[in-house]
Protein backbone atom coordinates (compact mmCIF):
# COMPACT_ATOMS: atom_id res chain seq x y z
CA UNK A 1 0.00 0.00 0.00
CA UNK A 2 1.37 3.47 -0.81
CA UNK A 3 0.07 6.83 0.19
CA UNK A 4 0.15 10.36 -1.13
CA UNK A 5 -1.29 11.83 2.06
CA UNK A 6 1.85 13.85 2.68
CA UNK A 7 1.43 15.44 -0.76
CA UNK A 8 -2.19 16.47 -1.06
CA UNK A 9 -1.67 19.53 -3.24
CA UNK A 10 -3.29 18.22 -6.41
CA UNK A 11 -6.42 19.77 -7.83
CA UNK A 12 -9.40 17.70 -8.83
CA UNK A 13 -7.92 14.96 -11.00
CA UNK A 14 -10.63 14.41 -13.58
CA UNK A 15 -12.49 16.48 -16.10
CA UNK A 16 -15.95 15.21 -15.22
CA UNK A 17 -18.69 17.45 -13.85
CA UNK A 18 -18.79 15.65 -10.49
CA UNK A 19 -16.48 18.04 -8.70
CA UNK A 20 -16.03 17.08 -5.07
CA UNK A 21 -14.29 19.53 -2.77
CA UNK A 22 -10.67 19.19 -1.73
CA UNK A 23 -11.93 18.04 1.67
CA UNK A 24 -13.79 15.26 -0.10
CA UNK A 25 -10.62 14.07 -1.84
CA UNK A 26 -8.62 14.00 1.33
CA UNK A 27 -11.32 12.24 3.35
CA UNK A 28 -12.00 9.65 0.65
CA UNK A 29 -8.32 8.80 0.23
CA UNK A 30 -7.80 8.63 4.00
CA UNK A 31 -10.72 6.21 4.21
CA UNK A 32 -9.36 4.03 1.42
CA UNK A 33 -5.93 3.89 3.04
CA UNK A 34 -7.17 2.83 6.47
CA UNK A 35 -6.27 -0.70 7.48
CA UNK A 36 -9.98 -1.55 7.24
CA UNK A 37 -10.93 0.60 4.26
CA UNK A 38 -14.06 2.75 4.52
CA UNK A 39 -16.10 4.99 2.25
CA UNK A 40 -18.62 7.31 3.96
CA UNK A 41 -22.27 6.58 3.08
CA UNK A 42 -22.84 10.15 1.92
CA UNK A 43 -21.03 9.14 -1.29
CA UNK A 44 -23.88 6.78 -2.22
CA UNK A 45 -25.84 9.77 -3.39
CA UNK A 46 -24.71 10.74 -6.86
CA UNK A 47 -27.62 11.08 -9.27
CA UNK A 48 -27.85 7.34 -9.99
CA UNK A 49 -27.49 6.57 -6.27
CA UNK A 50 -30.44 8.86 -5.47
CA UNK A 51 -32.51 7.08 -8.11
CA UNK A 52 -31.49 3.63 -6.90
CA UNK A 53 -32.44 4.62 -3.37
CA UNK A 54 -35.89 5.63 -4.63
CA UNK A 55 -36.28 2.15 -6.14
CA UNK A 56 -35.09 0.52 -2.90
CA UNK A 57 -37.90 2.27 -1.04
CA UNK A 58 -40.44 0.47 -3.26
CA UNK A 59 -39.04 -3.04 -2.67
CA UNK A 60 -41.25 -5.42 -0.66
CA UNK A 61 -38.37 -6.43 1.63
CA UNK A 62 -37.40 -2.84 2.39
CA UNK A 63 -39.97 -2.21 5.14
CA UNK A 64 -38.60 1.09 6.61
CA UNK A 65 -40.05 3.50 4.03
CA UNK A 66 -43.38 1.68 3.78
CA UNK A 67 -43.92 1.44 7.51
CA UNK A 68 -42.67 4.91 8.34
CA UNK A 69 -45.04 6.34 5.73
CA UNK A 70 -47.91 4.34 7.26
CA UNK A 71 -47.07 5.77 10.69
CA UNK A 72 -47.06 9.30 9.25
CA UNK A 73 -50.40 8.69 7.51
CA UNK A 74 -51.99 7.37 10.70
CA UNK A 75 -50.66 10.10 12.98
CA UNK A 76 -50.51 13.14 10.67
CA UNK A 77 -53.67 14.80 11.99
CA UNK A 78 -52.59 14.41 15.63
CA UNK A 79 -49.08 15.64 14.93
CA UNK A 80 -50.40 18.52 12.80
CA UNK A 81 -52.72 19.64 15.61
CA UNK A 82 -49.83 19.60 18.13
CA UNK A 83 -47.49 21.59 15.91
CA UNK A 84 -50.01 24.06 14.52
CA UNK A 85 -50.14 25.70 11.11
CA UNK A 86 -47.54 27.98 9.58
CA UNK A 87 -44.31 26.27 10.68
CA UNK A 88 -41.05 26.40 8.76
CA UNK A 89 -40.60 22.75 7.83
CA UNK A 90 -36.91 21.86 7.52
CA UNK A 91 -36.35 18.46 5.88
CA UNK A 92 -32.88 17.05 6.65
CA UNK A 93 -31.62 14.65 3.96
CA UNK A 94 -34.79 15.33 2.01
CA UNK A 95 -34.15 12.93 -0.90
CA UNK A 96 -37.26 12.92 -3.13
CA UNK A 97 -39.16 15.00 -0.49
CA UNK A 98 -42.15 12.64 -0.68
CA UNK A 99 -42.42 12.01 3.06
CA UNK A 100 -42.56 15.73 3.82
CA UNK A 101 -44.99 16.33 0.94
CA UNK A 102 -47.25 13.65 2.39
CA UNK A 103 -47.52 15.78 5.54
CA UNK A 104 -48.15 19.16 3.87
CA UNK A 105 -51.95 18.88 4.15
CA UNK A 106 -51.86 18.03 7.84
CA UNK A 107 -49.07 20.43 8.81
CA UNK A 108 -49.93 23.37 6.54
CA UNK A 109 -46.38 24.76 6.74
CA UNK A 110 -45.64 28.31 5.66
CA UNK A 111 -42.25 27.46 4.24
CA UNK A 112 -40.55 24.19 3.23
CA UNK A 113 -36.75 23.98 3.26
CA UNK A 114 -35.25 20.78 1.81
CA UNK A 115 -31.65 20.19 2.89
CA UNK A 116 -29.55 17.58 1.08
CA UNK A 117 -26.03 16.89 -0.08
CA UNK A 118 -27.30 15.78 -3.52
CA UNK A 119 -27.89 19.22 -5.05
CA UNK A 120 -28.71 18.28 -8.66
CA UNK A 121 -31.18 15.59 -7.70
CA UNK A 122 -32.79 17.93 -5.16
CA UNK A 123 -33.12 20.71 -7.77
CA UNK A 124 -35.09 18.38 -10.05
CA UNK A 125 -37.33 17.20 -7.21
CA UNK A 126 -38.08 20.76 -6.05
CA UNK A 127 -39.01 21.86 -9.57
CA UNK A 128 -41.77 19.23 -9.60
CA UNK A 129 -42.80 20.05 -6.02
CA UNK A 130 -43.23 23.77 -6.81
CA UNK A 131 -45.63 22.85 -9.61
CA UNK A 132 -47.64 20.64 -7.26
CA UNK A 133 -47.71 23.17 -4.40
CA UNK A 134 -47.68 26.63 -6.01
CA UNK A 135 -48.78 28.38 -2.79
CA UNK A 136 -46.04 27.02 -0.58
CA UNK A 137 -42.64 28.73 -0.28
CA UNK A 138 -40.23 25.93 -1.26
CA UNK A 139 -36.45 26.22 -0.99
CA UNK A 140 -33.51 23.90 -1.43
CA UNK A 141 -30.33 24.12 0.61
CA UNK A 142 -27.25 22.08 -0.32
CA UNK A 143 -25.32 21.06 2.75
CA UNK A 144 -23.20 18.19 4.03
CA UNK A 145 -24.25 17.80 7.63
CA UNK A 146 -21.64 15.19 8.47
CA UNK A 147 -19.49 18.17 9.48
CA UNK A 148 -22.29 19.79 11.53
CA UNK A 149 -25.68 21.23 10.75
CA UNK A 150 -25.82 24.45 8.75
CA UNK A 151 -29.10 26.06 7.72
CA UNK A 152 -29.87 29.11 5.56
CA UNK A 153 -29.26 32.23 7.69
CA UNK A 154 -32.57 33.89 6.81
CA UNK A 155 -34.88 31.25 8.29
CA UNK A 156 -37.35 32.46 10.93
CA UNK A 157 -36.16 31.38 14.39
CA UNK A 158 -39.62 30.65 15.74
CA UNK A 159 -42.03 27.86 14.88
CA UNK A 160 -39.56 25.54 13.24
CA UNK A 161 -40.19 21.85 12.61
CA UNK A 162 -37.06 19.83 11.95
CA UNK A 163 -37.97 16.72 9.97
CA UNK A 164 -35.45 13.86 9.83
CA UNK A 165 -37.10 10.71 8.47
CA UNK A 166 -35.77 7.53 6.88
CA UNK A 167 -33.75 6.45 9.93
CA UNK A 168 -30.84 8.42 8.48
CA UNK A 169 -29.86 9.08 12.11
CA UNK A 170 -28.87 5.37 12.13
CA UNK A 171 -25.95 6.15 9.80
CA UNK A 172 -24.26 7.97 12.67
CA UNK A 173 -22.63 6.01 15.50
CA UNK A 174 -24.77 6.42 18.66
CA UNK A 175 -22.29 9.01 20.02
CA UNK A 176 -22.35 11.00 16.79
CA UNK A 177 -26.13 10.66 16.68
CA UNK A 178 -26.29 12.32 20.13
CA UNK A 179 -24.08 15.15 18.85
CA UNK A 180 -26.31 15.59 15.81
CA UNK A 181 -29.49 15.61 17.94
CA UNK A 182 -27.89 18.34 20.07
CA UNK A 183 -27.01 20.27 16.88
CA UNK A 184 -30.66 20.03 15.83
CA UNK A 185 -31.74 21.21 19.29
CA UNK A 186 -29.49 24.29 18.97
CA UNK A 187 -31.41 25.27 15.83
CA UNK A 188 -34.71 25.29 17.73
CA UNK A 189 -36.20 27.76 20.14
CA UNK A 190 -38.03 26.56 23.24
CA UNK A 191 -41.08 24.63 22.04
CA UNK A 192 -39.63 24.00 18.57
CA UNK A 193 -40.37 20.60 17.08
CA UNK A 194 -38.46 17.59 15.80
CA UNK A 195 -40.11 14.74 13.91
CA UNK A 196 -37.67 11.90 13.43
CA UNK A 197 -37.97 8.35 12.06
CA UNK A 198 -35.87 5.61 13.64
CA UNK A 199 -35.56 1.95 12.65
CA UNK A 200 -35.89 -0.55 15.48
CA UNK A 201 -34.13 -3.71 16.60
CA UNK A 202 -35.99 -6.74 15.32
CA UNK A 203 -35.52 -10.29 14.08
CA UNK A 204 -32.09 -10.54 12.42
CA UNK A 205 -33.57 -12.26 9.36
CA UNK A 206 -35.95 -9.38 8.61
CA UNK A 207 -33.08 -6.94 8.84
CA UNK A 208 -30.82 -9.08 6.66
CA UNK A 209 -33.56 -9.44 4.03
CA UNK A 210 -34.21 -5.69 3.91
CA UNK A 211 -30.60 -5.06 2.84
CA UNK A 212 -30.25 -8.11 0.53
CA UNK A 213 -33.15 -7.82 -1.89
CA UNK A 214 -33.36 -10.59 -4.50
CA UNK A 215 -33.41 -8.12 -7.42
CA UNK A 216 -30.02 -6.83 -6.38
CA UNK A 217 -31.05 -3.17 -6.22
CA UNK A 218 -29.38 -2.62 -2.84
CA UNK A 219 -26.29 -4.36 -4.23
CA UNK A 220 -26.31 -1.95 -7.20
CA UNK A 221 -26.76 1.00 -4.82
CA UNK A 222 -23.80 -0.17 -2.73
CA UNK A 223 -21.51 -0.93 -5.68
CA UNK A 224 -22.39 2.33 -7.45
CA UNK A 225 -20.51 4.17 -4.69
CA UNK A 226 -17.30 3.03 -6.41
CA UNK A 227 -18.31 4.72 -9.67
CA UNK A 228 -18.95 7.92 -7.71
CA UNK A 229 -15.57 7.65 -5.97
CA UNK A 230 -13.87 7.08 -9.34
CA UNK A 231 -15.31 10.37 -10.58
CA UNK A 232 -14.42 12.21 -7.37
CA UNK A 233 -10.78 11.10 -6.97
CA UNK A 234 -9.93 9.66 -10.38
CA UNK A 235 -9.54 6.08 -9.09
CA UNK A 236 -9.93 2.98 -11.22
CA UNK A 237 -12.32 0.76 -9.25
CA UNK A 238 -14.12 -1.75 -11.47
CA UNK A 239 -17.43 -2.49 -9.77
CA UNK A 240 -17.38 -6.01 -11.24
CA UNK A 241 -14.51 -6.78 -8.84
CA UNK A 242 -16.51 -5.99 -5.69
CA UNK A 243 -19.45 -7.88 -4.23
CA UNK A 244 -22.21 -6.42 -2.05
CA UNK A 245 -22.18 -7.79 1.50
CA UNK A 246 -24.78 -6.75 4.10
CA UNK A 247 -25.65 -8.30 7.44
CA UNK A 248 -27.02 -7.45 10.85
CA UNK A 249 -24.38 -7.34 13.59
CA UNK A 250 -26.45 -8.18 16.64
CA UNK A 251 -23.93 -7.14 19.33
CA UNK A 252 -23.34 -3.76 17.68
CA UNK A 253 -27.06 -3.37 16.87
CA UNK A 254 -26.32 -2.30 13.31
CA UNK A 255 -26.62 -3.32 9.72
CA UNK A 256 -23.21 -3.31 8.11
CA UNK A 257 -22.75 -2.87 4.38
CA UNK A 258 -19.43 -3.71 2.75
CA UNK A 259 -17.93 -4.22 -0.69
CA UNK A 260 -15.83 -7.36 -0.85
CA UNK A 261 -12.98 -7.75 -3.36
CA UNK A 262 -13.57 -10.79 -5.55
CA UNK A 263 -9.89 -11.03 -6.53
CA UNK A 264 -6.62 -9.32 -5.68
CA UNK A 265 -6.76 -5.82 -7.07
CA UNK A 266 -4.48 -2.80 -7.05
CA UNK A 267 -6.61 0.35 -7.07
CA UNK A 268 -4.85 3.47 -8.28
CA UNK A 269 -5.63 7.17 -8.35
CA UNK A 270 -3.41 10.16 -9.18
CA UNK A 271 -0.44 9.95 -6.77
CA UNK A 272 -1.76 7.03 -4.72
CA UNK A 273 -2.82 3.41 -4.65
CA UNK A 274 -4.17 0.68 -2.40
CA UNK A 275 -3.91 -3.04 -2.82
CA UNK A 276 -7.02 -5.06 -1.92
CA UNK A 277 -6.57 -8.75 -1.25
CA UNK A 278 -9.28 -11.18 -2.39
CA UNK A 279 -12.09 -11.14 0.24
CA UNK A 280 -10.88 -7.86 1.74
CA UNK A 281 -13.76 -5.50 2.42
CA UNK A 282 -14.51 -1.80 2.17
CA UNK A 283 -17.08 -0.73 4.75
CA UNK A 284 -19.66 1.60 3.19
CA UNK A 285 -22.49 1.93 5.69
CA UNK A 286 -23.53 1.28 9.25
CA UNK A 287 -27.21 1.58 10.01
CA UNK A 288 -27.79 1.44 13.74
CA UNK A 289 -31.08 0.07 15.06
CA UNK A 290 -32.55 1.20 18.35
CA UNK A 291 -34.92 0.18 21.08
CA UNK A 292 -37.64 2.89 21.35
CA UNK A 293 -36.81 3.55 25.03
CA UNK A 294 -33.13 4.01 24.25
CA UNK A 295 -33.87 6.57 21.55
CA UNK A 296 -36.36 8.41 23.73
CA UNK A 297 -33.64 8.73 26.42
CA UNK A 298 -31.24 10.09 23.79
CA UNK A 299 -33.79 12.70 22.74
CA UNK A 300 -34.34 13.76 26.34
CA UNK A 301 -30.59 13.97 26.95
CA UNK A 302 -30.24 16.09 23.80
CA UNK A 303 -32.67 18.70 25.14
CA UNK A 304 -36.09 17.41 24.12
CA UNK A 305 -37.98 16.75 27.40
CA UNK A 306 -41.34 16.15 25.73
CA UNK A 307 -41.36 13.11 23.45
CA UNK A 308 -44.30 11.32 21.89
CA UNK A 309 -43.53 7.95 20.29
CA UNK A 310 -45.47 6.45 17.39
CA UNK A 311 -44.96 2.78 16.47
CA UNK A 312 -46.49 0.46 13.91
CA UNK A 313 -48.45 -2.58 15.16
CA UNK A 314 -45.46 -4.92 14.92
CA UNK A 315 -43.01 -2.47 16.49
CA UNK A 316 -40.71 -2.49 13.47
CA UNK A 317 -40.26 1.26 13.08
CA UNK A 318 -40.72 4.36 15.21
CA UNK A 319 -41.46 8.02 14.72
CA UNK A 320 -40.67 10.40 17.56
CA UNK A 321 -42.30 13.79 17.89
CA UNK A 322 -40.06 15.72 20.26
CA UNK A 323 -40.40 19.22 21.63
CA UNK A 324 -37.42 21.36 22.55
CA UNK A 325 -37.30 22.25 26.24
C1 LIG B 1 -31.70 7.33 3.23
S1 LIG B 1 -31.97 8.72 2.19
C2 LIG B 1 -33.46 9.35 2.90
C3 LIG B 1 -34.26 10.19 1.94
C4 LIG B 1 -35.60 10.65 2.49
N1 LIG B 1 -35.46 11.57 3.60
C5 LIG B 1 -36.41 9.46 2.93
O1 LIG B 1 -36.64 9.33 4.14
O2 LIG B 1 -36.82 8.68 2.07
C6 LIG B 1 -30.76 9.82 2.80
C7 LIG B 1 -30.77 11.21 2.18
O3 LIG B 1 -29.85 12.02 2.90
C8 LIG B 1 -28.94 12.63 2.02
N2 LIG B 1 -27.64 12.66 2.70
C9 LIG B 1 -26.84 11.62 2.97
N3 LIG B 1 -25.75 12.03 3.64
C10 LIG B 1 -25.87 13.37 3.79
C11 LIG B 1 -25.05 14.37 4.40
N4 LIG B 1 -23.90 14.06 4.99
N5 LIG B 1 -25.49 15.66 4.38
C12 LIG B 1 -26.67 15.98 3.79
N6 LIG B 1 -27.48 15.08 3.19
C13 LIG B 1 -27.08 13.79 3.19
C14 LIG B 1 -28.91 11.78 0.77
O4 LIG B 1 -28.54 12.51 -0.38
C15 LIG B 1 -30.32 11.23 0.72
O5 LIG B 1 -31.17 12.06 -0.02
JSON list of C-alpha atoms in Angstrom, two decimals, residues 88 90 92 141 148-162 179-194 302 304 324:
[
{"chain": "A", "resi": 88, "resn": "UNK", "atom": "CA", "xyz": [-41.05, 26.40, 8.76]},
{"chain": "A", "resi": 90, "resn": "UNK", "atom": "CA", "xyz": [-36.91, 21.86, 7.52]},
{"chain": "A", "resi": 92, "resn": "UNK", "atom": "CA", "xyz": [-32.88, 17.05, 6.65]},
{"chain": "A", "resi": 141, "resn": "UNK", "atom": "CA", "xyz": [-30.33, 24.12, 0.61]},
{"chain": "A", "resi": 148, "resn": "UNK", "atom": "CA", "xyz": [-22.29, 19.79, 11.53]},
{"chain": "A", "resi": 149, "resn": "UNK", "atom": "CA", "xyz": [-25.68, 21.23, 10.75]},
{"chain": "A", "resi": 150, "resn": "UNK", "atom": "CA", "xyz": [-25.82, 24.45, 8.75]},
{"chain": "A", "resi": 151, "resn": "UNK", "atom": "CA", "xyz": [-29.10, 26.06, 7.72]},
{"chain": "A", "resi": 152, "resn": "UNK", "atom": "CA", "xyz": [-29.87, 29.11, 5.56]},
{"chain": "A", "resi": 153, "resn": "UNK", "atom": "CA", "xyz": [-29.26, 32.23, 7.69]},
{"chain": "A", "resi": 154, "resn": "UNK", "atom": "CA", "xyz": [-32.57, 33.89, 6.81]},
{"chain": "A", "resi": 155, "resn": "UNK", "atom": "CA", "xyz": [-34.88, 31.25, 8.29]},
{"chain": "A", "resi": 156, "resn": "UNK", "atom": "CA", "xyz": [-37.35, 32.46, 10.93]},
{"chain": "A", "resi": 157, "resn": "UNK", "atom": "CA", "xyz": [-36.16, 31.38, 14.39]},
{"chain": "A", "resi": 158, "resn": "UNK", "atom": "CA", "xyz": [-39.62, 30.65, 15.74]},
{"chain": "A", "resi": 159, "resn": "UNK", "atom": "CA", "xyz": [-42.03, 27.86, 14.88]},
{"chain": "A", "resi": 160, "resn": "UNK", "atom": "CA", "xyz": [-39.56, 25.54, 13.24]},
{"chain": "A", "resi": 161, "resn": "UNK", "atom": "CA", "xyz": [-40.19, 21.85, 12.61]},
{"chain": "A", "resi": 162, "resn": "UNK", "atom": "CA", "xyz": [-37.06, 19.83, 11.95]},
{"chain": "A", "resi": 179, "resn": "UNK", "atom": "CA", "xyz": [-24.08, 15.15, 18.85]},
{"chain": "A", "resi": 180, "resn": "UNK", "atom": "CA", "xyz": [-26.31, 15.59, 15.81]},
{"chain": "A", "resi": 181, "resn": "UNK", "atom": "CA", "xyz": [-29.49, 15.61, 17.94]},
{"chain": "A", "resi": 182, "resn": "UNK", "atom": "CA", "xyz": [-27.89, 18.34, 20.07]},
{"chain": "A", "resi": 183, "resn": "UNK", "atom": "CA", "xyz": [-27.01, 20.27, 16.88]},
{"chain": "A", "resi": 184, "resn": "UNK", "atom": "CA", "xyz": [-30.66, 20.03, 15.83]},
{"chain": "A", "resi": 185, "resn": "UNK", "atom": "CA", "xyz": [-31.74, 21.21, 19.29]},
{"chain": "A", "resi": 186, "resn": "UNK", "atom": "CA", "xyz": [-29.49, 24.29, 18.97]},
{"chain": "A", "resi": 187, "resn": "UNK", "atom": "CA", "xyz": [-31.41, 25.27, 15.83]},
{"chain": "A", "resi": 188, "resn": "UNK", "atom": "CA", "xyz": [-34.71, 25.29, 17.73]},
{"chain": "A", "resi": 189, "resn": "UNK", "atom": "CA", "xyz": [-36.20, 27.76, 20.14]},
{"chain": "A", "resi": 190, "resn": "UNK", "atom": "CA", "xyz": [-38.03, 26.56, 23.24]},
{"chain": "A", "resi": 191, "resn": "UNK", "atom": "CA", "xyz": [-41.08, 24.63, 22.04]},
{"chain": "A", "resi": 192, "resn": "UNK", "atom": "CA", "xyz": [-39.63, 24.00, 18.57]},
{"chain": "A", "resi": 193, "resn": "UNK", "atom": "CA", "xyz": [-40.37, 20.60, 17.08]},
{"chain": "A", "resi": 194, "resn": "UNK", "atom": "CA", "xyz": [-38.46, 17.59, 15.80]},
{"chain": "A", "resi": 302, "resn": "UNK", "atom": "CA", "xyz": [-30.24, 16.09, 23.80]},
{"chain": "A", "resi": 304, "resn": "UNK", "atom": "CA", "xyz": [-36.09, 17.41, 24.12]},
{"chain": "A", "resi": 324, "resn": "UNK", "atom": "CA", "xyz": [-37.42, 21.36, 22.55]}
]
